[in-house]
Amino acid sequence: MKVTLTGATGFIGSHVLTELQDHGHEVMALVRDEAQANVIAARGATPAVVDLYDRPTVASVFNAADAAIHTASPGDATSANLDSAVADTVIDAFAGTGKPYIHMSGLWIYGDNVSITEKSPLKVPALVSWREPIERRVLGAEGMRTMIIGAGVAYGDGGGALPGLVLNSPRDEAGNLIMLGSGQQHWSTVHVADLANVFRRVLETDSAHGYYVIGNGVNSTVAELTEAAAVAAGAAGAVPGSDDEARARLGDYFAEVLLLDQGDDAAKARAELGWRPTWPTLVDEFRNGSYLKS
């Protein structure tokens, strides 16, 4: 299948690229500059240097593909505008064609919930308040097969923004990492290779449609994660922080999502896609894996 992919040089997108190539798909990666194009070409995919806000050009690339996957995200205040631009363009290109479109999302939109499923009510924090209307728009487009991948915290291969944040937590005078809040909140997590496998499975499964909640079901507490991160970081240990400290350090909006108490139930992906997470947990990765200092 000819697949157009955004974010192919990013943490998640680069693993999606590998998964697609390993299973015989031909990938056209949309990149922002020649340096990224060279990276993509070296990996055996076809690069296209485009501005994702250039709807006519992006639409022409989408039109030439059998499917599209969107994982690109600036991770800042422009994320909403970028997602909206790509969503509008793919609707223009794919509506009425039956082609599959896979859109990257996350679980923060469900708020505090330790057993999140696709049917859970949304309790959207301010930081990600823009996601739901965009996702509703692409899901409502007629004549295209849309999948929204709502993933927990992605980790693995020594990467991921939130594992990095935990590893670089401030330390107290005794050299202990300071947890985000009390540390009793749970995080839904998923190894990036397991997550990439979901993208490929929904692409290849003609009956796949709608939201998919994706996590490995371990749902460790932040205390457990920070204690394990202390091993990787060479810290003395880990101690509880406070909600006020987290807000002062990260700002109210970002702290709000990191203090959410969340867990996942990926039963739909297991039943419909035959998906099973197989990679080590984030606790194991911190203690024994790719995050350890050499």
mmCIF file of C-alpha atoms in Angstrom:
data_model
loop_
_atom_site.group_PDB
_atom_site.id
_atom_site.type_symbol
_atom_site.label_atom_id
_atom_site.label_comp_id
_atom_site.label_asym_id
_atom_site.label_seq_id
_atom_site.Cartn_x
_atom_site.Cartn_y
_atom_site.Cartn_z
ATOM 1 C CA MET A 1 0.000 0.000 0.000
ATOM 2 C CA LYS A 2 1.214 3.541 -0.750
ATOM 3 C CA VAL A 3 1.025 5.459 2.529
ATOM 4 C CA THR A 4 1.581 9.160 3.164
ATOM 5 C CA LEU A 5 3.040 9.774 6.630
ATOM 6 C CA THR A 6 3.540 12.998 8.580
ATOM 7 C CA GLY A 7 5.961 13.197 11.486
ATOM 8 C CA ALA A 8 8.189 10.447 10.103
ATOM 9 C CA THR A 9 11.321 11.864 11.766
ATOM 10 C CA GLY A 10 9.614 12.201 15.159
ATOM 11 C CA PHE A 11 9.667 9.735 18.035
ATOM 12 C CA ILE A 12 6.393 7.986 17.230
ATOM 13 C CA GLY A 13 6.367 8.614 13.480
ATOM 14 C CA SER A 14 9.843 7.158 12.966
ATOM 15 C CA HIS A 15 8.710 3.905 14.545
ATOM 16 C CA VAL A 16 5.552 3.901 12.435
ATOM 17 C CA LEU A 17 7.778 4.299 9.376
ATOM 18 C CA THR A 18 9.844 1.276 10.386
ATOM 19 C CA GLU A 19 6.737 -0.818 11.052
ATOM 20 C CA LEU A 20 5.229 0.038 7.674
ATOM 21 C CA GLN A 21 8.438 -0.637 5.755
ATOM 22 C CA ASP A 22 9.000 -3.934 7.567
ATOM 23 C CA HIS A 23 5.605 -5.081 6.317
ATOM 24 C CA GLY A 24 6.057 -4.098 2.684
ATOM 25 C CA HIS A 25 4.287 -0.745 2.542
ATOM 26 C CA GLU A 26 5.630 2.087 0.373
ATOM 27 C CA VAL A 27 5.930 5.307 2.385
ATOM 28 C CA MET A 28 5.911 8.913 1.217
ATOM 29 C CA ALA A 29 7.036 10.996 4.203
ATOM 30 C CA LEU A 30 6.048 14.663 4.364
ATOM 31 C CA VAL A 31 8.936 16.635 5.874
ATOM 32 C CA ARG A 32 9.631 20.308 6.449
ATOM 33 C CA ASP A 33 13.188 20.676 5.120
ATOM 34 C CA GLU A 34 16.013 19.073 3.162
ATOM 35 C CA ALA A 35 17.803 17.846 6.281
ATOM 36 C CA GLN A 36 14.767 15.758 7.224
ATOM 37 C CA ALA A 37 14.405 14.669 3.596
ATOM 38 C CA ASN A 38 17.937 13.282 3.683
ATOM 39 C CA VAL A 39 17.136 11.309 6.843
ATOM 40 C CA ILE A 40 14.048 9.809 5.233
ATOM 41 C CA ALA A 41 15.818 8.966 1.985
ATOM 42 C CA ALA A 42 18.575 7.199 3.920
ATOM 43 C CA ARG A 43 15.920 5.012 5.491
ATOM 44 C CA GLY A 44 14.583 3.949 2.103
ATOM 45 C CA ALA A 45 11.364 5.975 2.085
ATOM 46 C CA THR A 46 10.413 8.757 -0.342
ATOM 47 C CA PRO A 47 10.554 12.277 1.130
ATOM 48 C CA ALA A 48 8.411 15.211 0.073
ATOM 49 C CA VAL A 49 9.392 18.638 1.413
ATOM 50 C CA VAL A 50 6.100 20.456 2.007
ATOM 51 C CA ASP A 51 4.487 22.934 4.353
ATOM 52 C CA LEU A 52 1.598 21.102 6.047
ATOM 53 C CA TYR A 53 -0.390 24.343 5.923
ATOM 54 C CA ASP A 54 -0.126 24.363 2.107
ATOM 55 C CA ARG A 55 -3.430 22.617 1.483
ATOM 56 C CA PRO A 56 -3.259 22.298 -2.330
ATOM 57 C CA THR A 57 0.211 20.739 -2.251
ATOM 58 C CA VAL A 58 -0.541 18.420 0.658
ATOM 59 C CA ALA A 59 -3.840 17.401 -0.932
ATOM 60 C CA SER A 60 -2.050 16.443 -4.140
ATOM 61 C CA VAL A 61 0.264 14.156 -2.164
ATOM 62 C CA PHE A 62 -2.687 12.641 -0.295
ATOM 63 C CA ASN A 63 -4.568 12.112 -3.563
ATOM 64 C CA ALA A 64 -1.692 10.029 -4.928
ATOM 65 C CA ALA A 65 -1.656 7.752 -1.873
ATOM 66 C CA ASP A 66 -3.771 4.787 -0.813
ATOM 67 C CA ALA A 67 -3.786 5.919 2.830
ATOM 68 C CA ALA A 68 -2.569 8.687 5.124
ATOM 69 C CA ILE A 69 -1.224 8.701 8.671
ATOM 70 C CA HIS A 70 -0.773 11.874 10.722
ATOM 71 C CA THR A 71 1.648 11.763 13.657
ATOM 72 C CA ALA A 72 3.331 15.177 13.294
ATOM 73 C CA SER A 73 2.900 17.455 16.282
ATOM 74 C CA PRO A 74 4.830 20.588 17.279
ATOM 75 C CA GLY A 75 3.890 19.913 20.902
ATOM 76 C CA ASP A 76 3.191 23.588 21.523
ATOM 77 C CA ALA A 77 0.482 26.206 21.032
ATOM 78 C CA THR A 78 0.510 25.630 17.265
ATOM 79 C CA SER A 79 -0.505 21.964 17.560
ATOM 80 C CA ALA A 80 -4.203 22.761 17.226
ATOM 81 C CA ASN A 81 -3.720 24.721 14.018
ATOM 82 C CA LEU A 82 -1.536 22.020 12.484
ATOM 83 C CA ASP A 83 -3.951 19.198 13.320
ATOM 84 C CA SER A 84 -6.839 21.234 11.963
ATOM 85 C CA ALA A 85 -5.002 22.015 8.718
ATOM 86 C CA VAL A 86 -4.123 18.365 8.110
ATOM 87 C CA ALA A 87 -7.640 17.220 9.018
ATOM 88 C CA ASP A 88 -9.266 19.651 6.591
ATOM 89 C CA THR A 89 -6.871 18.668 3.820
ATOM 90 C CA VAL A 90 -7.371 14.931 4.249
ATOM 91 C CA ILE A 91 -11.141 15.393 4.240
ATOM 92 C CA ASP A 92 -10.849 17.285 0.953
ATOM 93 C CA ALA A 93 -8.657 14.544 -0.507
ATOM 94 C CA PHE A 94 -10.236 11.377 0.916
ATOM 95 C CA ALA A 95 -13.968 12.061 1.409
ATOM 96 C CA GLY A 96 -15.910 9.713 -0.847
ATOM 97 C CA THR A 97 -12.864 7.566 -1.704
ATOM 98 C CA GLY A 98 -13.076 4.991 1.076
ATOM 99 C CA LYS A 99 -9.383 5.478 1.797
ATOM 100 C CA PRO A 100 -8.079 5.003 5.358
ATOM 101 C CA TYR A 101 -6.845 7.910 7.450
ATOM 102 C CA ILE A 102 -5.159 7.393 10.844
ATOM 103 C CA HIS A 103 -4.943 10.341 13.234
ATOM 104 C CA MET A 104 -2.712 10.426 16.327
ATOM 105 C CA SER A 105 -4.341 11.443 19.604
ATOM 106 C CA GLY A 106 -3.910 10.774 23.324
ATOM 107 C CA LEU A 107 -5.775 9.757 26.459
ATOM 108 C CA TRP A 108 -5.633 13.040 28.359
ATOM 109 C CA ILE A 109 -8.977 13.986 26.778
ATOM 110 C CA TYR A 110 -10.636 11.459 29.127
ATOM 111 C CA GLY A 111 -9.524 13.220 32.310
ATOM 112 C CA ASP A 112 -9.329 11.267 35.573
ATOM 113 C CA ASN A 113 -10.326 7.692 34.736
ATOM 114 C CA VAL A 114 -8.427 4.537 35.705
ATOM 115 C CA SER A 115 -10.251 2.298 33.208
ATOM 116 C CA ILE A 116 -10.492 4.256 29.966
ATOM 117 C CA THR A 117 -12.307 2.678 27.028
ATOM 118 C CA GLU A 118 -13.562 4.096 23.741
ATOM 119 C CA LYS A 119 -16.987 4.580 25.376
ATOM 120 C CA SER A 120 -15.697 6.570 28.350
ATOM 121 C CA PRO A 121 -17.028 10.122 28.691
ATOM 122 C CA LEU A 122 -14.679 12.914 27.749
ATOM 123 C CA LYS A 123 -13.451 15.240 30.503
ATOM 124 C CA VAL A 124 -11.078 17.342 28.466
ATOM 125 C CA PRO A 125 -8.360 19.403 30.215
ATOM 126 C CA ALA A 126 -7.594 22.860 28.876
ATOM 127 C CA LEU A 127 -4.215 21.820 27.415
ATOM 128 C CA VAL A 128 -5.858 19.502 24.872
ATOM 129 C CA SER A 129 -9.290 21.119 24.535
ATOM 130 C CA TRP A 130 -8.765 21.532 20.775
ATOM 131 C CA ARG A 131 -8.481 17.805 20.054
ATOM 132 C CA GLU A 132 -12.086 16.665 20.310
ATOM 133 C CA PRO A 133 -13.699 18.971 17.712
ATOM 134 C CA ILE A 134 -10.997 18.154 15.150
ATOM 135 C CA GLU A 135 -11.314 14.433 15.756
ATOM 136 C CA ARG A 136 -15.110 14.625 15.555
ATOM 137 C CA ARG A 137 -14.747 16.402 12.215
ATOM 138 C CA VAL A 138 -12.610 13.710 10.590
ATOM 139 C CA LEU A 139 -14.694 10.896 12.054
ATOM 140 C CA GLY A 140 -17.805 12.526 10.623
ATOM 141 C CA ALA A 141 -16.436 12.867 7.104
ATOM 142 C CA GLU A 142 -18.390 10.666 4.710
ATOM 143 C CA GLY A 143 -16.797 8.057 2.500
ATOM 144 C CA MET A 144 -13.458 7.664 4.270
ATOM 145 C CA ARG A 145 -12.287 5.184 6.910
ATOM 146 C CA THR A 146 -10.977 7.180 9.867
ATOM 147 C CA MET A 147 -9.162 5.804 12.907
ATOM 148 C CA ILE A 148 -8.190 7.895 15.944
ATOM 149 C CA ILE A 149 -5.362 6.352 17.968
ATOM 150 C CA GLY A 150 -5.666 7.540 21.561
ATOM 151 C CA ALA A 151 -2.365 6.465 23.083
ATOM 152 C CA GLY A 152 -0.990 6.558 26.577
ATOM 153 C CA VAL A 153 2.495 7.885 27.331
ATOM 154 C CA ALA A 154 4.841 6.556 24.636
ATOM 155 C CA TYR A 155 8.274 5.346 25.680
ATOM 156 C CA GLY A 156 11.092 3.094 24.525
ATOM 157 C CA ASP A 157 14.470 3.184 22.775
ATOM 158 C CA GLY A 158 15.583 5.802 25.287
ATOM 159 C CA GLY A 159 13.113 8.369 23.895
ATOM 160 C CA GLY A 160 9.800 10.071 24.560
ATOM 161 C CA ALA A 161 9.097 13.493 26.025
ATOM 162 C CA LEU A 162 7.478 12.359 29.277
ATOM 163 C CA PRO A 163 10.014 9.662 30.167
ATOM 164 C CA GLY A 164 12.634 12.362 29.610
ATOM 165 C CA LEU A 165 10.739 14.718 31.897
ATOM 166 C CA VAL A 166 10.676 12.125 34.675
ATOM 167 C CA LEU A 167 14.380 11.306 34.218
ATOM 168 C CA ASN A 168 15.222 14.999 34.501
ATOM 169 C CA SER A 169 13.058 15.688 37.546
ATOM 170 C CA PRO A 170 14.548 18.168 40.006
ATOM 171 C CA ARG A 171 16.387 16.678 42.966
ATOM 172 C CA ASP A 172 16.206 17.398 46.661
ATOM 173 C CA GLU A 173 19.276 18.071 48.802
ATOM 174 C CA ALA A 174 19.847 14.336 49.259
ATOM 175 C CA GLY A 175 19.890 13.745 45.502
ATOM 176 C CA ASN A 176 16.415 12.177 45.230
ATOM 177 C CA LEU A 177 14.226 12.823 42.214
ATOM 178 C CA ILE A 178 11.118 14.822 43.157
ATOM 179 C CA MET A 179 7.925 13.204 41.874
ATOM 180 C CA LEU A 180 5.198 15.026 40.017
ATOM 181 C CA GLY A 181 2.635 15.602 42.735
ATOM 182 C CA SER A 182 2.236 12.924 45.370
ATOM 183 C CA GLY A 183 3.164 10.244 42.847
ATOM 184 C CA GLN A 184 0.005 8.278 43.562
ATOM 185 C CA GLN A 185 -1.599 9.083 40.195
ATOM 186 C CA HIS A 186 -1.414 6.356 37.550
ATOM 187 C CA TRP A 187 -0.208 6.841 33.974
ATOM 188 C CA SER A 188 -1.265 4.807 30.975
ATOM 189 C CA THR A 189 1.856 3.883 29.005
ATOM 190 C CA VAL A 190 2.758 2.033 25.795
ATOM 191 C CA HIS A 191 6.064 1.083 24.209
ATOM 192 C CA VAL A 192 6.525 3.010 20.977
ATOM 193 C CA ALA A 193 7.093 -0.195 18.976
ATOM 194 C CA ASP A 194 3.826 -1.668 20.286
ATOM 195 C CA LEU A 195 2.107 1.613 19.390
ATOM 196 C CA ALA A 196 3.529 1.579 15.863
ATOM 197 C CA ASN A 197 2.180 -1.955 15.492
ATOM 198 C CA VAL A 198 -1.335 -0.615 16.153
ATOM 199 C CA PHE A 199 -1.013 1.910 13.326
ATOM 200 C CA ARG A 200 -0.088 -0.833 10.903
ATOM 201 C CA ARG A 201 -2.858 -3.147 12.097
ATOM 202 C CA VAL A 202 -5.643 -0.576 11.737
ATOM 203 C CA LEU A 203 -4.298 0.317 8.309
ATOM 204 C CA GLU A 204 -4.461 -3.298 7.146
ATOM 205 C CA THR A 205 -7.765 -4.201 8.848
ATOM 206 C CA ASP A 206 -10.579 -3.119 6.530
ATOM 207 C CA SER A 207 -13.167 -3.282 9.313
ATOM 208 C CA ALA A 208 -11.183 -1.011 11.648
ATOM 209 C CA HIS A 209 -12.866 2.331 12.295
ATOM 210 C CA GLY A 210 -13.239 4.974 14.983
ATOM 211 C CA TYR A 211 -11.398 5.463 18.262
ATOM 212 C CA TYR A 212 -8.844 3.013 19.637
ATOM 213 C CA VAL A 213 -7.622 3.371 23.222
ATOM 214 C CA ILE A 214 -4.043 2.105 23.322
ATOM 215 C CA GLY A 215 -1.977 1.280 26.387
ATOM 216 C CA ASN A 216 -0.247 -1.778 27.763
ATOM 217 C CA GLY A 217 -2.619 -2.066 30.736
ATOM 218 C CA VAL A 218 0.149 -1.833 33.351
ATOM 219 C CA ASN A 219 -0.855 1.667 34.526
ATOM 220 C CA SER A 220 2.052 2.257 36.900
ATOM 221 C CA THR A 221 1.926 5.059 39.438
ATOM 222 C CA VAL A 222 4.149 8.081 38.993
ATOM 223 C CA ALA A 223 5.852 7.032 42.212
ATOM 224 C CA GLU A 224 6.767 3.667 40.670
ATOM 225 C CA LEU A 225 7.948 5.347 37.494
ATOM 226 C CA THR A 226 10.056 7.953 39.301
ATOM 227 C CA GLU A 227 11.631 5.361 41.598
ATOM 228 C CA ALA A 228 12.617 3.337 38.529
ATOM 229 C CA ALA A 229 13.813 6.487 36.729
ATOM 230 C CA ALA A 230 16.105 7.207 39.682
ATOM 231 C CA VAL A 231 17.957 3.985 38.838
ATOM 232 C CA ALA A 232 18.409 5.062 35.222
ATOM 233 C CA ALA A 233 19.421 8.598 36.219
ATOM 234 C CA GLY A 234 21.848 7.528 38.924
ATOM 235 C CA ALA A 235 19.829 9.368 41.577
ATOM 236 C CA ALA A 236 19.707 8.397 45.237
ATOM 237 C CA GLY A 237 15.998 7.600 45.050
ATOM 238 C CA ALA A 238 12.675 9.374 44.663
ATOM 239 C CA VAL A 239 10.477 11.371 47.018
ATOM 240 C CA PRO A 240 6.917 12.739 46.704
ATOM 241 C CA GLY A 241 6.456 16.271 45.506
ATOM 242 C CA SER A 242 3.264 18.299 45.613
ATOM 243 C CA ASP A 243 0.664 19.554 43.175
ATOM 244 C CA ASP A 244 1.788 23.110 43.893
ATOM 245 C CA GLU A 245 5.419 22.275 43.078
ATOM 246 C CA ALA A 246 4.370 20.622 39.808
ATOM 247 C CA ARG A 247 2.296 23.660 38.800
ATOM 248 C CA ALA A 248 5.081 26.084 39.701
ATOM 249 C CA ARG A 249 7.587 24.050 37.689
ATOM 250 C CA LEU A 250 5.489 23.230 34.608
ATOM 251 C CA GLY A 251 2.612 25.709 34.522
ATOM 252 C CA ASP A 252 -1.021 25.041 35.389
ATOM 253 C CA TYR A 253 -2.118 23.504 32.079
ATOM 254 C CA PHE A 254 0.741 21.041 31.689
ATOM 255 C CA ALA A 255 0.747 20.091 35.358
ATOM 256 C CA GLU A 256 -2.995 19.414 35.176
ATOM 257 C CA VAL A 257 -2.588 16.608 32.620
ATOM 258 C CA LEU A 258 0.432 15.084 34.370
ATOM 259 C CA LEU A 259 -1.492 14.932 37.649
ATOM 260 C CA LEU A 260 -4.389 13.030 36.060
ATOM 261 C CA ASP A 261 -5.055 9.558 37.459
ATOM 262 C CA GLN A 262 -5.440 7.375 34.365
ATOM 263 C CA GLY A 263 -5.477 3.753 33.284
ATOM 264 C CA ASP A 264 -6.407 2.094 30.006
ATOM 265 C CA ASP A 265 -8.443 -0.854 28.799
ATOM 266 C CA ALA A 266 -7.380 -1.623 25.229
ATOM 267 C CA ALA A 267 -9.937 -4.417 24.787
ATOM 268 C CA LYS A 268 -11.167 -3.096 21.433
ATOM 269 C CA ALA A 269 -7.673 -3.218 19.898
ATOM 270 C CA ARG A 270 -7.119 -6.697 21.283
ATOM 271 C CA ALA A 271 -10.434 -8.018 20.001
ATOM 272 C CA GLU A 272 -10.628 -6.294 16.614
ATOM 273 C CA LEU A 273 -6.950 -6.122 15.665
ATOM 274 C CA GLY A 274 -5.440 -9.085 17.491
ATOM 275 C CA TRP A 275 -3.026 -6.607 19.088
ATOM 276 C CA ARG A 276 -0.976 -7.620 22.112
ATOM 277 C CA PRO A 277 1.726 -5.445 23.733
ATOM 278 C CA THR A 278 4.957 -7.419 23.843
ATOM 279 C CA TRP A 279 7.686 -4.955 24.819
ATOM 280 C CA PRO A 280 8.999 -4.300 28.366
ATOM 281 C CA THR A 281 7.143 -1.872 30.615
ATOM 282 C CA LEU A 282 8.408 1.638 31.247
ATOM 283 C CA VAL A 283 9.437 0.613 34.781
ATOM 284 C CA ASP A 284 11.508 -2.210 33.283
ATOM 285 C CA GLU A 285 12.975 0.110 30.659
ATOM 286 C CA PHE A 286 14.026 2.570 33.338
ATOM 287 C CA ARG A 287 15.528 -0.139 35.531
ATOM 288 C CA ASN A 288 17.040 -2.422 32.922
ATOM 289 C CA GLY A 289 16.665 -0.969 29.474
ATOM 290 C CA SER A 290 17.418 1.794 27.025
ATOM 291 C CA TYR A 291 17.323 4.698 29.514
ATOM 292 C CA LEU A 292 20.212 3.515 31.659
ATOM 293 C CA LYS A 293 23.324 5.673 31.612
ATOM 294 C CA SER A 294 26.242 4.023 29.828
#
